[in-house]
Short mmCIF file of C-alpha atoms and ligand atoms in Angstrom, two decimals:
data_model
loop_
_atom_site.label_atom_id
_atom_site.label_comp_id
_atom_site.label_asym_id
_atom_site.label_seq_id
_atom_site.Cartn_x
_atom_site.Cartn_y
_atom_site.Cartn_z
CA MET A 5 0.00 0.00 0.00
CA ASN A 6 1.34 3.39 -0.94
CA GLY A 7 -0.60 5.27 1.74
CA THR A 8 -3.43 7.78 1.70
CA SER A 9 -1.35 10.51 0.17
CA ASP A 10 -1.07 8.67 -3.14
CA LEU A 11 -4.84 8.24 -3.17
CA ASP A 12 -5.23 11.95 -2.45
CA ILE A 13 -2.94 12.81 -5.34
CA ALA A 14 -4.92 10.51 -7.64
CA ASN A 15 -8.25 11.95 -6.45
CA GLU A 16 -7.00 15.49 -6.98
CA ALA A 17 -5.74 14.65 -10.48
CA VAL A 18 -9.14 13.20 -11.42
CA ARG A 19 -11.12 16.07 -9.87
CA THR A 20 -9.08 18.71 -11.64
CA GLY A 21 -8.56 16.89 -14.95
CA SER A 22 -10.85 17.76 -17.83
CA ARG A 23 -10.25 14.68 -19.95
CA ILE A 24 -9.86 11.38 -18.16
CA LEU A 25 -9.20 8.08 -19.90
CA VAL A 26 -9.75 4.86 -17.96
CA LEU A 27 -8.32 1.69 -19.49
CA THR A 28 -9.44 -1.54 -17.85
CA GLY A 29 -8.42 -5.18 -18.06
CA ALA A 30 -9.50 -8.46 -16.51
CA GLY A 31 -8.34 -7.36 -13.02
CA ILE A 32 -11.22 -4.90 -12.60
CA SER A 33 -13.70 -7.79 -12.85
CA ALA A 34 -11.75 -10.15 -10.58
CA GLU A 35 -13.61 -8.91 -7.48
CA SER A 36 -16.91 -9.67 -9.27
CA GLY A 37 -15.77 -13.29 -9.51
CA VAL A 38 -14.75 -13.26 -13.19
CA PRO A 39 -11.47 -15.17 -13.42
CA THR A 40 -8.54 -13.32 -15.00
CA PHE A 41 -6.62 -15.37 -17.53
CA ARG A 42 -3.70 -15.72 -15.22
CA GLY A 43 -5.79 -16.12 -12.07
CA GLY A 44 -8.13 -18.82 -13.44
CA GLY A 45 -5.64 -21.38 -14.72
CA ASP A 46 -4.72 -21.51 -18.36
CA THR A 47 -6.44 -24.60 -19.73
CA TRP A 48 -10.01 -25.82 -20.13
CA ARG A 49 -10.64 -29.53 -20.74
CA GLY A 50 -6.90 -29.85 -21.15
CA MET A 51 -6.72 -27.27 -23.94
CA PRO A 52 -4.83 -23.99 -23.58
CA PHE A 53 -7.05 -20.86 -23.57
CA GLN A 54 -4.90 -19.39 -26.31
CA GLU A 55 -5.88 -22.26 -28.60
CA LEU A 56 -9.56 -22.33 -27.68
CA SER A 57 -9.85 -18.56 -28.16
CA SER A 58 -8.08 -18.47 -31.49
CA ALA A 59 -8.99 -17.55 -35.04
CA ARG A 60 -7.61 -20.92 -36.12
CA MET A 61 -10.07 -22.78 -33.88
CA VAL A 62 -13.03 -20.89 -35.42
CA ASN A 63 -12.05 -22.44 -38.75
CA GLU A 64 -11.24 -25.88 -37.38
CA ASP A 65 -13.85 -26.50 -34.69
CA LEU A 66 -16.49 -23.78 -34.35
CA PRO A 67 -18.78 -25.90 -32.10
CA LEU A 68 -15.90 -26.29 -29.61
CA VAL A 69 -15.30 -22.53 -29.66
CA TRP A 70 -18.99 -22.08 -28.82
CA GLU A 71 -18.79 -24.64 -25.98
CA TRP A 72 -15.87 -22.73 -24.51
CA PHE A 73 -17.56 -19.34 -24.81
CA ASP A 74 -20.88 -20.72 -23.49
CA TYR A 75 -18.92 -22.01 -20.49
CA ARG A 76 -17.38 -18.53 -19.99
CA ARG A 77 -20.82 -16.93 -20.35
CA SER A 78 -22.20 -19.28 -17.71
CA VAL A 79 -19.43 -18.20 -15.30
CA ILE A 80 -20.02 -14.52 -16.02
CA SER A 81 -23.83 -14.77 -15.83
CA HIS A 82 -23.56 -15.07 -12.03
CA CYS A 83 -21.36 -11.99 -11.74
CA GLU A 84 -22.49 -8.47 -10.88
CA PRO A 85 -20.68 -5.17 -11.46
CA ASN A 86 -18.53 -4.29 -8.45
CA ALA A 87 -17.67 -1.03 -6.69
CA ALA A 88 -14.91 -0.29 -9.21
CA HIS A 89 -17.21 -0.61 -12.27
CA LEU A 90 -19.83 1.50 -10.46
CA ALA A 91 -17.31 4.18 -9.46
CA VAL A 92 -16.22 4.71 -13.07
CA ALA A 93 -19.84 4.78 -14.28
CA ALA A 94 -20.73 7.34 -11.58
CA GLY A 95 -17.66 9.40 -12.53
CA GLN A 96 -18.85 9.44 -16.13
CA LYS A 97 -22.36 10.60 -15.18
CA GLU A 98 -21.26 13.26 -12.74
CA GLY A 99 -18.67 14.65 -15.16
CA GLN A 100 -20.45 17.80 -16.25
CA PHE A 101 -17.23 19.73 -16.72
CA ARG A 102 -15.02 16.87 -17.76
CA GLU A 103 -15.07 13.91 -20.07
CA VAL A 104 -14.44 10.41 -18.73
CA THR A 105 -13.82 7.92 -21.52
CA LEU A 106 -13.72 4.25 -20.71
CA VAL A 107 -11.76 1.81 -22.84
CA THR A 108 -11.95 -1.82 -21.84
CA GLN A 109 -10.29 -5.03 -22.94
CA ASN A 110 -12.95 -7.00 -21.11
CA ILE A 111 -15.70 -8.83 -22.89
CA ASP A 112 -17.83 -9.50 -19.80
CA GLY A 113 -20.27 -6.58 -20.20
CA LEU A 114 -19.93 -5.54 -16.53
CA HIS A 115 -19.12 -1.91 -17.41
CA ARG A 116 -22.34 -1.69 -19.41
CA ALA A 117 -24.25 -3.36 -16.59
CA ALA A 118 -22.82 -0.73 -14.22
CA GLY A 119 -24.26 2.00 -16.46
CA SER A 120 -21.20 3.18 -18.39
CA THR A 121 -22.16 4.79 -21.65
CA GLU A 122 -19.00 6.32 -23.14
CA LEU A 123 -17.49 2.90 -23.62
CA ILE A 124 -15.08 1.40 -26.13
CA GLU A 125 -15.08 -2.39 -25.90
CA LEU A 126 -11.87 -3.17 -27.74
CA HIS A 127 -12.19 -6.95 -27.57
CA GLY A 128 -15.90 -7.24 -28.31
CA HIS A 129 -18.68 -8.60 -26.18
CA ILE A 130 -19.36 -12.12 -24.97
CA ASP A 131 -23.15 -11.81 -25.33
CA THR A 132 -23.00 -10.94 -29.02
CA ALA A 133 -22.72 -13.27 -32.04
CA ARG A 134 -21.48 -12.22 -35.48
CA CYS A 135 -22.21 -13.87 -38.82
CA LEU A 136 -19.18 -15.40 -40.52
CA ALA A 137 -20.56 -14.57 -43.95
CA CYS A 138 -22.36 -11.22 -43.80
CA GLY A 139 -21.15 -9.74 -40.49
CA ASN A 140 -24.68 -9.40 -39.10
CA PHE A 141 -24.83 -9.13 -35.27
CA ALA A 142 -27.27 -10.82 -32.90
CA SER A 143 -27.65 -10.77 -29.13
CA LEU A 144 -27.19 -14.22 -27.63
CA LEU A 145 -29.75 -13.28 -25.02
CA THR A 146 -32.43 -13.48 -27.72
CA LEU A 147 -31.13 -16.57 -29.59
CA PRO A 148 -31.95 -20.18 -28.63
CA ASN A 149 -29.22 -21.63 -26.38
CA ASP A 150 -29.26 -25.02 -28.06
CA GLU A 151 -28.48 -23.79 -31.56
CA ARG A 152 -24.70 -23.93 -31.86
CA PRO A 153 -23.36 -22.43 -33.95
CA PRO A 154 -26.25 -19.96 -34.10
CA VAL A 155 -27.73 -19.39 -37.56
CA CYS A 156 -27.71 -15.88 -39.00
CA ALA A 157 -31.25 -14.53 -39.45
CA ALA A 158 -30.11 -12.39 -42.39
CA CYS A 159 -28.31 -14.97 -44.57
CA GLY A 160 -28.58 -18.40 -42.89
CA ASP A 161 -24.82 -18.84 -42.42
CA SER A 162 -23.10 -19.76 -39.13
CA MET A 163 -22.31 -17.21 -36.47
CA ARG A 164 -19.28 -16.92 -34.18
CA PRO A 165 -18.72 -15.12 -30.87
CA HIS A 166 -18.20 -11.38 -31.43
CA VAL A 167 -14.92 -11.24 -29.56
CA VAL A 168 -11.40 -10.57 -30.76
CA LEU A 169 -9.52 -13.87 -30.72
CA PHE A 170 -5.83 -14.64 -30.62
CA GLY A 171 -4.47 -14.17 -34.12
CA GLU A 172 -6.99 -11.42 -34.96
CA GLY A 173 -6.66 -7.66 -35.17
CA LEU A 174 -8.80 -5.14 -33.34
CA GLU A 175 -11.56 -3.13 -34.97
CA GLU A 176 -9.68 -0.22 -36.53
CA GLU A 177 -12.31 2.40 -35.77
CA ASP A 178 -12.36 1.50 -32.05
CA LEU A 179 -8.59 1.48 -31.92
CA LEU A 180 -8.18 4.88 -33.60
CA ASN A 181 -10.86 6.31 -31.35
CA ALA A 182 -9.01 5.00 -28.28
CA TYR A 183 -5.68 6.37 -29.55
CA GLU A 184 -7.28 9.78 -30.11
CA LYS A 185 -8.72 9.83 -26.61
CA ALA A 186 -5.33 8.76 -25.24
CA ALA A 187 -3.53 11.57 -27.05
CA ALA A 188 -6.04 14.14 -25.78
CA CYS A 189 -6.43 13.05 -22.14
CA ASP A 190 -4.75 14.75 -19.21
CA VAL A 191 -5.16 11.84 -16.81
CA CYS A 192 -4.89 8.18 -17.84
CA ILE A 193 -5.88 5.49 -15.33
CA ILE A 194 -4.89 1.92 -16.11
CA VAL A 195 -6.68 -0.70 -14.04
CA GLY A 196 -6.13 -4.44 -13.69
CA THR A 197 -4.26 -5.21 -16.85
CA SER A 198 -0.97 -6.99 -17.12
CA ALA A 199 -0.35 -4.62 -20.06
CA VAL A 200 1.33 -7.22 -22.21
CA VAL A 201 -1.45 -7.37 -24.80
CA HIS A 202 -1.72 -4.84 -27.63
CA PRO A 203 -3.09 -2.16 -27.33
CA ALA A 204 -3.01 -2.05 -23.52
CA ASN A 205 0.70 -1.55 -23.87
CA VAL A 206 0.29 1.28 -26.41
CA ILE A 207 -2.63 3.42 -25.18
CA PRO A 208 -0.94 4.48 -21.90
CA GLN A 209 2.31 5.17 -23.74
CA ILE A 210 0.52 7.53 -26.13
CA ALA A 211 -1.15 9.28 -23.19
CA LYS A 212 2.18 9.63 -21.41
CA ARG A 213 4.00 10.89 -24.48
CA GLU A 214 1.37 13.61 -24.92
CA GLY A 215 1.81 14.73 -21.32
CA ALA A 216 -0.92 12.90 -19.39
CA PHE A 217 -0.56 11.97 -15.73
CA LEU A 218 -0.45 8.16 -15.61
CA ILE A 219 -2.00 6.27 -12.71
CA GLU A 220 -1.68 2.50 -12.53
CA ILE A 221 -3.92 0.39 -10.30
CA ASN A 222 -2.73 -3.19 -10.07
CA LEU A 223 -1.84 -5.68 -7.36
CA GLU A 224 1.47 -6.34 -9.02
CA GLU A 225 4.17 -4.54 -10.91
CA THR A 226 3.62 -4.59 -14.68
CA GLU A 227 5.50 -3.50 -17.76
CA LEU A 228 3.80 -0.10 -17.43
CA THR A 229 4.90 0.52 -13.87
CA SER A 230 8.13 2.24 -14.81
CA SER A 231 6.19 4.76 -16.97
CA ALA A 232 3.48 5.44 -14.38
CA ASP A 233 3.49 8.65 -12.36
CA LEU A 234 1.64 6.83 -9.61
CA SER A 235 1.32 3.09 -8.98
CA LEU A 236 -1.35 2.01 -6.50
CA ARG A 237 -0.87 -1.56 -5.29
CA ASN A 238 -4.44 -2.08 -4.15
CA THR A 239 -7.50 -3.75 -5.61
CA ALA A 240 -9.64 -1.86 -8.09
CA CYS A 241 -12.56 -1.85 -5.63
CA GLU A 242 -10.42 -0.33 -2.89
CA VAL A 243 -9.05 2.42 -5.08
CA LEU A 244 -11.50 3.52 -7.79
CA PRO A 245 -14.35 4.62 -5.46
CA GLU A 246 -11.78 6.79 -3.63
CA ILE A 247 -10.32 8.22 -6.81
CA PHE A 248 -13.74 9.16 -8.20
CA ALA A 249 -15.03 10.39 -4.84
CA VAL A 250 -16.65 13.82 -4.97
CA PRO A 251 -15.71 16.32 -2.25
CA SER A 252 -18.55 17.00 0.21
CA ALA A 253 -19.53 20.52 1.35
CA SER A 254 -17.02 20.13 4.20
CA GLY A 255 -14.28 19.54 1.65
CA GLU A 256 -13.84 15.86 2.48
CA ALA A 257 -13.92 13.36 -0.35
CA THR A 258 -16.98 11.13 -0.32
CA ASN A 259 -18.02 8.32 -2.58
CA GLU A 260 -21.71 8.45 -1.68
CA SER A 261 -22.62 8.91 -5.32
CA VAL A 262 -21.14 5.50 -6.11
P1 NAD B 307 -4.57 -10.46 -17.30
O1 NAD B 307 -5.32 -11.64 -16.76
O2 NAD B 307 -3.39 -10.68 -18.14
O3 NAD B 307 -4.10 -9.54 -16.09
C1 NAD B 307 -4.94 -9.17 -15.04
C2 NAD B 307 -4.21 -8.14 -14.21
O4 NAD B 307 -5.10 -7.70 -13.19
C3 NAD B 307 -2.95 -8.66 -13.52
O5 NAD B 307 -1.89 -7.76 -13.77
C4 NAD B 307 -3.32 -8.68 -12.03
O6 NAD B 307 -2.23 -8.36 -11.20
C5 NAD B 307 -4.38 -7.62 -11.96
N1 NAD B 307 -5.39 -7.80 -10.93
C6 NAD B 307 -5.95 -8.96 -10.49
N2 NAD B 307 -6.90 -8.71 -9.58
C7 NAD B 307 -6.94 -7.36 -9.43
C8 NAD B 307 -7.73 -6.48 -8.64
N3 NAD B 307 -8.68 -6.95 -7.81
N4 NAD B 307 -7.52 -5.15 -8.75
C9 NAD B 307 -6.57 -4.66 -9.58
N5 NAD B 307 -5.80 -5.45 -10.36
C10 NAD B 307 -5.98 -6.78 -10.28
O7 NAD B 307 -5.68 -9.57 -18.03
P2 NAD B 307 -5.57 -8.50 -19.20
O8 NAD B 307 -4.36 -7.66 -19.03
O9 NAD B 307 -6.90 -7.86 -19.26
O10 NAD B 307 -5.31 -9.34 -20.54
C11 NAD B 307 -5.83 -10.58 -20.80
C12 NAD B 307 -6.75 -10.64 -22.01
O11 NAD B 307 -7.78 -11.57 -21.70
C13 NAD B 307 -7.47 -9.37 -22.35
O12 NAD B 307 -7.46 -9.31 -23.72
C14 NAD B 307 -8.90 -9.56 -21.86
O13 NAD B 307 -9.85 -9.11 -22.83
C15 NAD B 307 -9.08 -11.05 -21.80
N6 NAD B 307 -9.86 -11.45 -20.59
C16 NAD B 307 -11.03 -10.80 -20.30
C17 NAD B 307 -11.75 -11.14 -19.16
C18 NAD B 307 -13.04 -10.39 -18.86
O14 NAD B 307 -13.75 -9.98 -19.76
N7 NAD B 307 -13.35 -10.14 -17.57
C19 NAD B 307 -11.28 -12.14 -18.30
C20 NAD B 307 -10.07 -12.81 -18.64
C21 NAD B 307 -9.37 -12.44 -19.79
ZN1 ZN B 308 -25.31 -13.57 -42.19
#
């Protein structure tokens, strides 16, 4: 723990900043019970995650890819947004004089469930299917659970999970949008990402290069730590409600709005 003073500095930076960018990874959902890749083992039915969640596997065994993602959906379906997701969403709503942009690598939908609106989901969304042929989207919440792969209502072809898999690139528009926000922000908060995956390792570097104050929230040191102006070694739920706390009339920070 770095002590209250680091939290005060972070709170002050967020209160006085006019453009805040929050970049989140699997760690922000860990306290909701969603396993991180590294925290939840790295195989399922004896197969490495990296193989199951790969572009190659979509071509070779699409039903298996669906089994794996249906399993992940079943784990996530029991999870609720936590205090960290809610704090960011509240910070976005209350930000009359500032912009709080949220960029996530998570596919679990917990930021949306917490009420975040200005949201870039770089890696897609686990509750959405996409047609392999025509690119049509469908919500899995409205499709029959026993139809795997789901059939596209527009063209009749098979659908795949709408998530970015290993071996695939990110949606260019989302990426450029995130880079623009990174270049323009004055405070960049990076939460719960090991920062080894592109673009988690690029967005904060752009922000830093353009003069933003970089705050890292992670239980462990990461590859970004040496670039961060402040590294808070606490959980996302301990820190984010404090960082987005609004000062009360007495001048003391409060997170009642969260
Ligand atoms: P990661 O699993 O590589 O790293 C998680 C990081 O979070 C670690 O650095 C860990 O120290 C930190 N952490 C764990 N608990 C924390 C807490 N309570 N508070 C703060 N930090 C905490 O995850 P990643 O960097 O996001 O990259 C893995 C890839 O896998 C991403 O592309 C992501 O989309 C995907 N993924 C997503 C989910 C999800 O949607 N929730 C879950 C697992 C993996
Ligand atoms: Zn189609």
